[in-house]
Amino acid sequence: DQQVKQNSPSLSVQEGRISILNCDYTNSMFDYFLWYKKYPAEGPTFLISISSIKDKNEDGRFTVFLNKSAKHLSLHIVPSQPGDSAVYFCSGGSNYKLTFGKGTLLTVNP
Amino acid sequence: EAGVAQSPRYKIIEKRQSVAFWCNPISGHATLYWYQQILGQGPKLLIQFQNNGVVDDSQLPKDRFSAERLKGVDSTLKIQPAKLEDSAVYLCASSLATGTNEKLFFGSGTQLSVL
């Protein structure tokens, strides 16, 4: 049972444009959601989070939106930069435990 | 602040052999996790420790995998005997586990290849 789904394995955007990464979840018990970024041969690093009681959280170029009724969240990166090219993992959290999606490979072309 | 340390970075073994991974979490982090990431998949939780007690090991294949966290600090994960399907990156993570939206800090992982 895949509790967190990232249905787009990859996404390619031009530098300066917006990147939108999507995530769906099935577990209503998640209290919070975190996005992680992963470069090759490195561990995932925390990017941005959102509580289940919020619908938006913004941090610089990164904004996460949560639609609880649709069990859907999205990560917006504006403007996208070549250094943003990485695998992005969506995760749902409860009891200090994270459940991850399969990830989306973002490629930002110069 | 030092991050989560893991060793070795890479390990190649033959099936039916045994292997062990080591993790040193961020100082002061009470909670430690071991995740398995198979190529093309997201990290999957194997075991979660709170100090030196096990909180969740429901997805740990206990017939071959074992883990311990002595004195609530360092941890080792062992596989004995290894199978081909154990080839993956094994990630250790730690967290303070004191607030909401609690983020995990990951190490660089150990890439295991079972031949």
PDB file of C-alpha atoms in Angstrom:
ATOM      1  CA  ASP A   1       0.000   0.000   0.000  1.00  0.00           C
ATOM      2  CA  GLN A   2       1.684   3.168  -1.229  1.00  0.00           C
ATOM      3  CA  GLN A   3       0.659   5.891   1.215  1.00  0.00           C
ATOM      4  CA  VAL A   4       2.532   8.672  -0.600  1.00  0.00           C
ATOM      5  CA  LYS A   5       2.447   8.841  -4.379  1.00  0.00           C
ATOM      6  CA  GLN A   6       4.520  10.940  -6.732  1.00  0.00           C
ATOM      7  CA  ASN A   7       3.125  10.025 -10.121  1.00  0.00           C
ATOM      8  CA  SER A   8       5.600  11.980 -12.233  1.00  0.00           C
ATOM      9  CA  PRO A   9       8.986  10.209 -12.287  1.00  0.00           C
ATOM     10  CA  SER A  10      10.598  13.173 -14.002  1.00  0.00           C
ATOM     11  CA  LEU A  11      10.086  16.832 -14.882  1.00  0.00           C
ATOM     12  CA  SER A  12      12.111  19.111 -17.119  1.00  0.00           C
ATOM     13  CA  VAL A  13      11.865  22.925 -17.014  1.00  0.00           C
ATOM     14  CA  GLN A  14      13.760  25.910 -18.333  1.00  0.00           C
ATOM     15  CA  GLU A  15      15.861  28.063 -16.043  1.00  0.00           C
ATOM     16  CA  GLY A  16      13.845  30.979 -14.678  1.00  0.00           C
ATOM     17  CA  ARG A  17      10.478  29.261 -15.126  1.00  0.00           C
ATOM     18  CA  ILE A  18       8.304  27.696 -12.447  1.00  0.00           C
ATOM     19  CA  SER A  19       8.706  24.044 -11.410  1.00  0.00           C
ATOM     20  CA  ILE A  20       5.646  22.342  -9.932  1.00  0.00           C
ATOM     21  CA  LEU A  21       6.067  18.954  -8.290  1.00  0.00           C
ATOM     22  CA  ASN A  22       2.973  17.076  -7.204  1.00  0.00           C
ATOM     23  CA  CYS A  23       2.261  14.554  -4.477  1.00  0.00           C
ATOM     24  CA  ASP A  24      -0.835  12.624  -3.368  1.00  0.00           C
ATOM     25  CA  TYR A  25      -1.329  10.750  -0.114  1.00  0.00           C
ATOM     26  CA  THR A  26      -3.837   8.295   1.291  1.00  0.00           C
ATOM     27  CA  ASN A  27      -3.053   8.292   5.034  1.00  0.00           C
ATOM     28  CA  SER A  28      -5.305  10.765   6.857  1.00  0.00           C
ATOM     29  CA  MET A  29      -3.173  10.387  10.000  1.00  0.00           C
ATOM     30  CA  PHE A  30      -0.258  12.385   8.621  1.00  0.00           C
ATOM     31  CA  ASP A  31       0.269  15.449  10.823  1.00  0.00           C
ATOM     32  CA  TYR A  32       2.821  17.137   8.620  1.00  0.00           C
ATOM     33  CA  PHE A  33       4.496  16.881   5.255  1.00  0.00           C
ATOM     34  CA  LEU A  34       8.113  17.444   4.328  1.00  0.00           C
ATOM     35  CA  TRP A  35       9.873  17.796   1.009  1.00  0.00           C
ATOM     36  CA  TYR A  36      13.427  16.543   0.665  1.00  0.00           C
ATOM     37  CA  LYS A  37      15.934  17.088  -2.113  1.00  0.00           C
ATOM     38  CA  LYS A  38      18.521  14.482  -3.024  1.00  0.00           C
ATOM     39  CA  TYR A  39      21.665  14.802  -5.121  1.00  0.00           C
ATOM     40  CA  PRO A  40      23.450  11.673  -6.421  1.00  0.00           C
ATOM     41  CA  ALA A  41      25.603   9.883  -3.828  1.00  0.00           C
ATOM     42  CA  GLU A  42      24.281  12.089  -1.011  1.00  0.00           C
ATOM     43  CA  GLY A  43      21.584  11.606   1.579  1.00  0.00           C
ATOM     44  CA  PRO A  44      18.266  13.471   1.288  1.00  0.00           C
ATOM     45  CA  THR A  45      18.322  17.006   2.680  1.00  0.00           C
ATOM     46  CA  PHE A  46      15.331  18.817   4.130  1.00  0.00           C
ATOM     47  CA  LEU A  47      13.800  21.492   1.921  1.00  0.00           C
ATOM     48  CA  ILE A  48      10.480  22.706   3.309  1.00  0.00           C
ATOM     49  CA  SER A  49       7.616  21.456   5.472  1.00  0.00           C
ATOM     50  CA  ILE A  50       3.946  22.136   6.093  1.00  0.00           C
ATOM     51  CA  SER A  51       1.656  21.259   8.966  1.00  0.00           C
ATOM     52  CA  SER A  52      -1.611  19.496   8.177  1.00  0.00           C
ATOM     53  CA  ILE A  53      -3.489  22.494   9.623  1.00  0.00           C
ATOM     54  CA  LYS A  54      -1.963  24.905   7.121  1.00  0.00           C
ATOM     55  CA  ASP A  55      -2.603  25.262   3.406  1.00  0.00           C
ATOM     56  CA  LYS A  56       0.544  27.115   2.373  1.00  0.00           C
ATOM     57  CA  ASN A  57       4.113  27.566   3.530  1.00  0.00           C
ATOM     58  CA  GLU A  58       6.691  29.700   1.779  1.00  0.00           C
ATOM     59  CA  ASP A  59      10.470  29.841   2.121  1.00  0.00           C
ATOM     60  CA  GLY A  60      12.282  31.962  -0.413  1.00  0.00           C
ATOM     61  CA  ARG A  61      11.867  30.446  -3.864  1.00  0.00           C
ATOM     62  CA  PHE A  62      10.051  27.406  -2.468  1.00  0.00           C
ATOM     63  CA  THR A  63       6.343  27.233  -1.655  1.00  0.00           C
ATOM     64  CA  VAL A  64       4.387  24.171  -0.595  1.00  0.00           C
ATOM     65  CA  PHE A  65       0.606  24.028  -0.965  1.00  0.00           C
ATOM     66  CA  LEU A  66      -1.605  21.538   0.842  1.00  0.00           C
ATOM     67  CA  ASN A  67      -5.151  20.624  -0.207  1.00  0.00           C
ATOM     68  CA  LYS A  68      -6.278  18.391   2.626  1.00  0.00           C
ATOM     69  CA  SER A  69      -9.688  17.569   1.170  1.00  0.00           C
ATOM     70  CA  ALA A  70      -8.048  16.302  -2.018  1.00  0.00           C
ATOM     71  CA  LYS A  71      -5.136  14.727  -0.105  1.00  0.00           C
ATOM     72  CA  HIS A  72      -2.803  16.534  -2.447  1.00  0.00           C
ATOM     73  CA  LEU A  73       0.232  18.741  -2.021  1.00  0.00           C
ATOM     74  CA  SER A  74       2.521  20.488  -4.434  1.00  0.00           C
ATOM     75  CA  LEU A  75       5.929  22.120  -4.318  1.00  0.00           C
ATOM     76  CA  HIS A  76       6.498  25.265  -6.394  1.00  0.00           C
ATOM     77  CA  ILE A  77       9.980  26.493  -7.190  1.00  0.00           C
ATOM     78  CA  VAL A  78      10.152  30.006  -8.639  1.00  0.00           C
ATOM     79  CA  PRO A  79      12.381  30.855 -10.389  1.00  0.00           C
ATOM     80  CA  SER A  80      13.972  27.494 -11.128  1.00  0.00           C
ATOM     81  CA  GLN A  81      17.770  27.348 -11.234  1.00  0.00           C
ATOM     82  CA  PRO A  82      20.125  24.714 -12.687  1.00  0.00           C
ATOM     83  CA  GLY A  83      21.306  23.931  -9.135  1.00  0.00           C
ATOM     84  CA  ASP A  84      17.776  22.807  -8.319  1.00  0.00           C
ATOM     85  CA  SER A  85      18.273  19.757 -10.540  1.00  0.00           C
ATOM     86  CA  ALA A  86      17.866  16.805  -8.160  1.00  0.00           C
ATOM     87  CA  VAL A  87      15.400  14.146  -7.057  1.00  0.00           C
ATOM     88  CA  TYR A  88      12.617  15.558  -4.887  1.00  0.00           C
ATOM     89  CA  PHE A  89      10.884  13.348  -2.348  1.00  0.00           C
ATOM     90  CA  CYS A  90       7.524  14.103  -0.796  1.00  0.00           C
ATOM     91  CA  SER A  91       6.923  12.601   2.660  1.00  0.00           C
ATOM     92  CA  GLY A  92       4.102  12.403   5.176  1.00  0.00           C
ATOM     93  CA  GLY A  93       4.850  12.383   8.878  1.00  0.00           C
ATOM     94  CA  SER A  94       3.260  11.194  12.116  1.00  0.00           C
ATOM     95  CA  ASN A  95       4.790  10.084  15.437  1.00  0.00           C
ATOM     96  CA  TYR A  96       8.175  11.414  14.278  1.00  0.00           C
ATOM     97  CA  LYS A  97       8.186   8.915  11.419  1.00  0.00           C
ATOM     98  CA  LEU A  98       8.268   9.784   7.699  1.00  0.00           C
ATOM     99  CA  THR A  99       6.773   7.824   4.793  1.00  0.00           C
ATOM    100  CA  PHE A 100       8.274   8.746   1.440  1.00  0.00           C
ATOM    101  CA  GLY A 101       7.068   8.760  -2.153  1.00  0.00           C
ATOM    102  CA  LYS A 102       9.193   7.395  -4.987  1.00  0.00           C
ATOM    103  CA  GLY A 103      10.549  10.795  -5.930  1.00  0.00           C
ATOM    104  CA  THR A 104      10.511  13.075  -8.975  1.00  0.00           C
ATOM    105  CA  LEU A 105      13.681  13.837 -10.902  1.00  0.00           C
ATOM    106  CA  LEU A 106      13.730  17.554 -11.697  1.00  0.00           C
ATOM    107  CA  THR A 107      16.012  18.784 -14.452  1.00  0.00           C
ATOM    108  CA  VAL A 108      16.416  22.540 -14.880  1.00  0.00           C
ATOM    109  CA  ASN A 109      17.915  23.382 -18.248  1.00  0.00           C
ATOM    110  CA  PRO A 110      20.069  26.522 -18.638  1.00  0.00           C
TER     111      PRO A 110
ATOM    112  CA  GLU B   1      27.340  21.167  13.634  1.00  0.00           C
ATOM    113  CA  ALA B   2      28.488  17.705  12.567  1.00  0.00           C
ATOM    114  CA  GLY B   3      25.991  15.733  10.513  1.00  0.00           C
ATOM    115  CA  VAL B   4      24.963  12.090  10.629  1.00  0.00           C
ATOM    116  CA  ALA B   5      27.997   9.905   9.991  1.00  0.00           C
ATOM    117  CA  GLN B   6      27.753   6.534   8.276  1.00  0.00           C
ATOM    118  CA  SER B   7      30.292   3.918   7.279  1.00  0.00           C
ATOM    119  CA  PRO B   8      31.252   2.310   5.062  1.00  0.00           C
ATOM    120  CA  ARG B   9      30.167   4.328   2.005  1.00  0.00           C
ATOM    121  CA  TYR B  10      30.210   1.281  -0.260  1.00  0.00           C
ATOM    122  CA  LYS B  11      30.121  -2.454   0.316  1.00  0.00           C
ATOM    123  CA  ILE B  12      30.141  -5.342  -2.148  1.00  0.00           C
ATOM    124  CA  ILE B  13      29.425  -8.856  -0.869  1.00  0.00           C
ATOM    125  CA  GLU B  14      28.263 -12.175  -2.223  1.00  0.00           C
ATOM    126  CA  LYS B  15      24.851 -13.576  -1.378  1.00  0.00           C
ATOM    127  CA  ARG B  16      24.657 -15.491   1.887  1.00  0.00           C
ATOM    128  CA  GLN B  17      27.480 -13.411   3.377  1.00  0.00           C
ATOM    129  CA  SER B  18      26.924 -11.090   6.294  1.00  0.00           C
ATOM    130  CA  VAL B  19      27.432  -7.330   6.451  1.00  0.00           C
ATOM    131  CA  ALA B  20      27.185  -4.572   9.056  1.00  0.00           C
ATOM    132  CA  PHE B  21      26.641  -0.836   8.772  1.00  0.00           C
ATOM    133  CA  TRP B  22      27.450   1.778  11.373  1.00  0.00           C
ATOM    134  CA  CYS B  23      25.786   5.110  12.146  1.00  0.00           C
ATOM    135  CA  ASN B  24      26.632   7.987  14.467  1.00  0.00           C
ATOM    136  CA  PRO B  25      23.714  10.441  14.753  1.00  0.00           C
ATOM    137  CA  ILE B  26      23.823  14.165  15.398  1.00  0.00           C
ATOM    138  CA  SER B  27      24.738  14.837  19.006  1.00  0.00           C
ATOM    139  CA  GLY B  28      21.677  15.150  21.220  1.00  0.00           C
ATOM    140  CA  HIS B  29      19.253  13.555  18.769  1.00  0.00           C
ATOM    141  CA  ALA B  30      17.143  11.061  20.663  1.00  0.00           C
ATOM    142  CA  THR B  31      15.571   9.355  17.669  1.00  0.00           C
ATOM    143  CA  LEU B  32      17.492   7.307  15.110  1.00  0.00           C
ATOM    144  CA  TYR B  33      16.166   5.666  11.966  1.00  0.00           C
ATOM    145  CA  TRP B  34      17.399   3.170   9.411  1.00  0.00           C
ATOM    146  CA  TYR B  35      15.879   3.446   5.952  1.00  0.00           C
ATOM    147  CA  GLN B  36      16.380   1.216   2.906  1.00  0.00           C
ATOM    148  CA  GLN B  37      16.301   2.851  -0.510  1.00  0.00           C
ATOM    149  CA  ILE B  38      16.133   0.522  -3.490  1.00  0.00           C
ATOM    150  CA  LEU B  39      17.021   2.045  -6.858  1.00  0.00           C
ATOM    151  CA  GLY B  40      14.068   3.983  -8.268  1.00  0.00           C
ATOM    152  CA  GLN B  41      12.135   3.887  -4.985  1.00  0.00           C
ATOM    153  CA  GLY B  42      11.724   6.223  -2.056  1.00  0.00           C
ATOM    154  CA  PRO B  43      13.362   5.477   1.305  1.00  0.00           C
ATOM    155  CA  LYS B  44      11.515   2.797   3.286  1.00  0.00           C
ATOM    156  CA  LEU B  45      11.693   2.764   7.079  1.00  0.00           C
ATOM    157  CA  LEU B  46      13.272  -0.375   8.513  1.00  0.00           C
ATOM    158  CA  ILE B  47      13.544   0.529  12.188  1.00  0.00           C
ATOM    159  CA  GLN B  48      13.077   3.535  14.481  1.00  0.00           C
ATOM    160  CA  PHE B  49      14.804   3.921  17.859  1.00  0.00           C
ATOM    161  CA  GLN B  50      13.920   6.349  20.631  1.00  0.00           C
ATOM    162  CA  ASN B  51      17.085   6.554  22.735  1.00  0.00           C
ATOM    163  CA  ASN B  52      18.044   2.861  22.909  1.00  0.00           C
ATOM    164  CA  GLY B  53      14.524   1.443  22.692  1.00  0.00           C
ATOM    165  CA  VAL B  54      12.804   0.246  19.516  1.00  0.00           C
ATOM    166  CA  VAL B  55       9.719   2.296  18.566  1.00  0.00           C
ATOM    167  CA  ASP B  56       8.882   0.659  15.234  1.00  0.00           C
ATOM    168  CA  ASP B  57      10.463  -2.318  13.496  1.00  0.00           C
ATOM    169  CA  SER B  58       7.363  -3.527  11.677  1.00  0.00           C
ATOM    170  CA  GLN B  59       9.058  -3.438   8.260  1.00  0.00           C
ATOM    171  CA  LEU B  60      12.358  -4.997   9.339  1.00  0.00           C
ATOM    172  CA  PRO B  61      12.854  -8.527   7.905  1.00  0.00           C
ATOM    173  CA  LYS B  62      13.749  -9.968  11.263  1.00  0.00           C
ATOM    174  CA  ASP B  63      14.803 -13.345   9.925  1.00  0.00           C
ATOM    175  CA  ARG B  64      17.909 -11.725   8.417  1.00  0.00           C
ATOM    176  CA  PHE B  65      18.112  -8.115   9.587  1.00  0.00           C
ATOM    177  CA  SER B  66      19.009  -6.940  13.080  1.00  0.00           C
ATOM    178  CA  ALA B  67      19.785  -3.546  14.555  1.00  0.00           C
ATOM    179  CA  GLU B  68      20.880  -2.210  17.874  1.00  0.00           C
ATOM    180  CA  ARG B  69      21.539   1.150  19.418  1.00  0.00           C
ATOM    181  CA  LEU B  70      23.830   0.831  22.372  1.00  0.00           C
ATOM    182  CA  LYS B  71      23.774   3.544  25.052  1.00  0.00           C
ATOM    183  CA  GLY B  72      21.283   5.506  22.947  1.00  0.00           C
ATOM    184  CA  VAL B  73      23.910   6.924  20.611  1.00  0.00           C
ATOM    185  CA  ASP B  74      25.605   4.902  17.821  1.00  0.00           C
ATOM    186  CA  SER B  75      23.731   2.214  15.947  1.00  0.00           C
ATOM    187  CA  THR B  76      24.597  -0.797  13.809  1.00  0.00           C
ATOM    188  CA  LEU B  77      22.439  -2.539  11.232  1.00  0.00           C
ATOM    189  CA  LYS B  78      23.343  -6.111  10.286  1.00  0.00           C
ATOM    190  CA  ILE B  79      22.216  -8.386   7.478  1.00  0.00           C
ATOM    191  CA  GLN B  80      22.882 -12.112   7.817  1.00  0.00           C
ATOM    192  CA  PRO B  81      22.643 -13.825   5.377  1.00  0.00           C
ATOM    193  CA  ALA B  82      22.351 -11.299   2.557  1.00  0.00           C
ATOM    194  CA  LYS B  83      20.130 -11.862  -0.484  1.00  0.00           C
ATOM    195  CA  LEU B  84      20.342 -10.338  -3.935  1.00  0.00           C
ATOM    196  CA  GLU B  85      17.250  -8.201  -3.237  1.00  0.00           C
ATOM    197  CA  ASP B  86      19.053  -6.524  -0.323  1.00  0.00           C
ATOM    198  CA  SER B  87      21.077  -4.478  -2.811  1.00  0.00           C
ATOM    199  CA  ALA B  88      20.159  -0.906  -1.907  1.00  0.00           C
ATOM    200  CA  VAL B  89      21.356   2.262  -0.201  1.00  0.00           C
ATOM    201  CA  TYR B  90      20.981   2.070   3.577  1.00  0.00           C
ATOM    202  CA  LEU B  91      20.327   5.485   5.050  1.00  0.00           C
ATOM    203  CA  CYS B  92      20.631   6.421   8.684  1.00  0.00           C
ATOM    204  CA  ALA B  93      18.793   9.471   9.967  1.00  0.00           C
ATOM    205  CA  SER B  94      18.297  11.192  13.297  1.00  0.00           C
ATOM    206  CA  SER B  95      15.961  13.780  14.776  1.00  0.00           C
ATOM    207  CA  LEU B  96      15.346  15.631  18.012  1.00  0.00           C
ATOM    208  CA  ALA B  97      11.733  14.377  18.016  1.00  0.00           C
ATOM    209  CA  THR B  98      10.572  17.113  20.359  1.00  0.00           C
ATOM    210  CA  GLY B  99       8.376  19.357  18.242  1.00  0.00           C
ATOM    211  CA  THR B 100       5.952  19.410  15.365  1.00  0.00           C
ATOM    212  CA  ASN B 101       6.970  19.165  11.700  1.00  0.00           C
ATOM    213  CA  GLU B 102       9.990  17.311  12.998  1.00  0.00           C
ATOM    214  CA  LYS B 103      12.540  16.930  10.238  1.00  0.00           C
ATOM    215  CA  LEU B 104      14.981  14.089   9.869  1.00  0.00           C
ATOM    216  CA  PHE B 105      18.640  14.624   9.127  1.00  0.00           C
ATOM    217  CA  PHE B 106      20.131  11.969   6.867  1.00  0.00           C
ATOM    218  CA  GLY B 107      23.623  10.615   6.460  1.00  0.00           C
ATOM    219  CA  SER B 108      25.147   9.993   3.027  1.00  0.00           C
ATOM    220  CA  GLY B 109      24.210   6.318   3.160  1.00  0.00           C
ATOM    221  CA  THR B 110      25.914   2.995   2.550  1.00  0.00           C
ATOM    222  CA  GLN B 111      25.501   1.558  -0.928  1.00  0.00           C
ATOM    223  CA  LEU B 112      25.298  -2.228  -0.701  1.00  0.00           C
ATOM    224  CA  SER B 113      25.716  -4.486  -3.724  1.00  0.00           C
ATOM    225  CA  VAL B 114      24.942  -8.176  -3.232  1.00  0.00           C
ATOM    226  CA  LEU B 115      26.332 -10.360  -6.045  1.00  0.00           C
TER     227      LEU B 115
END
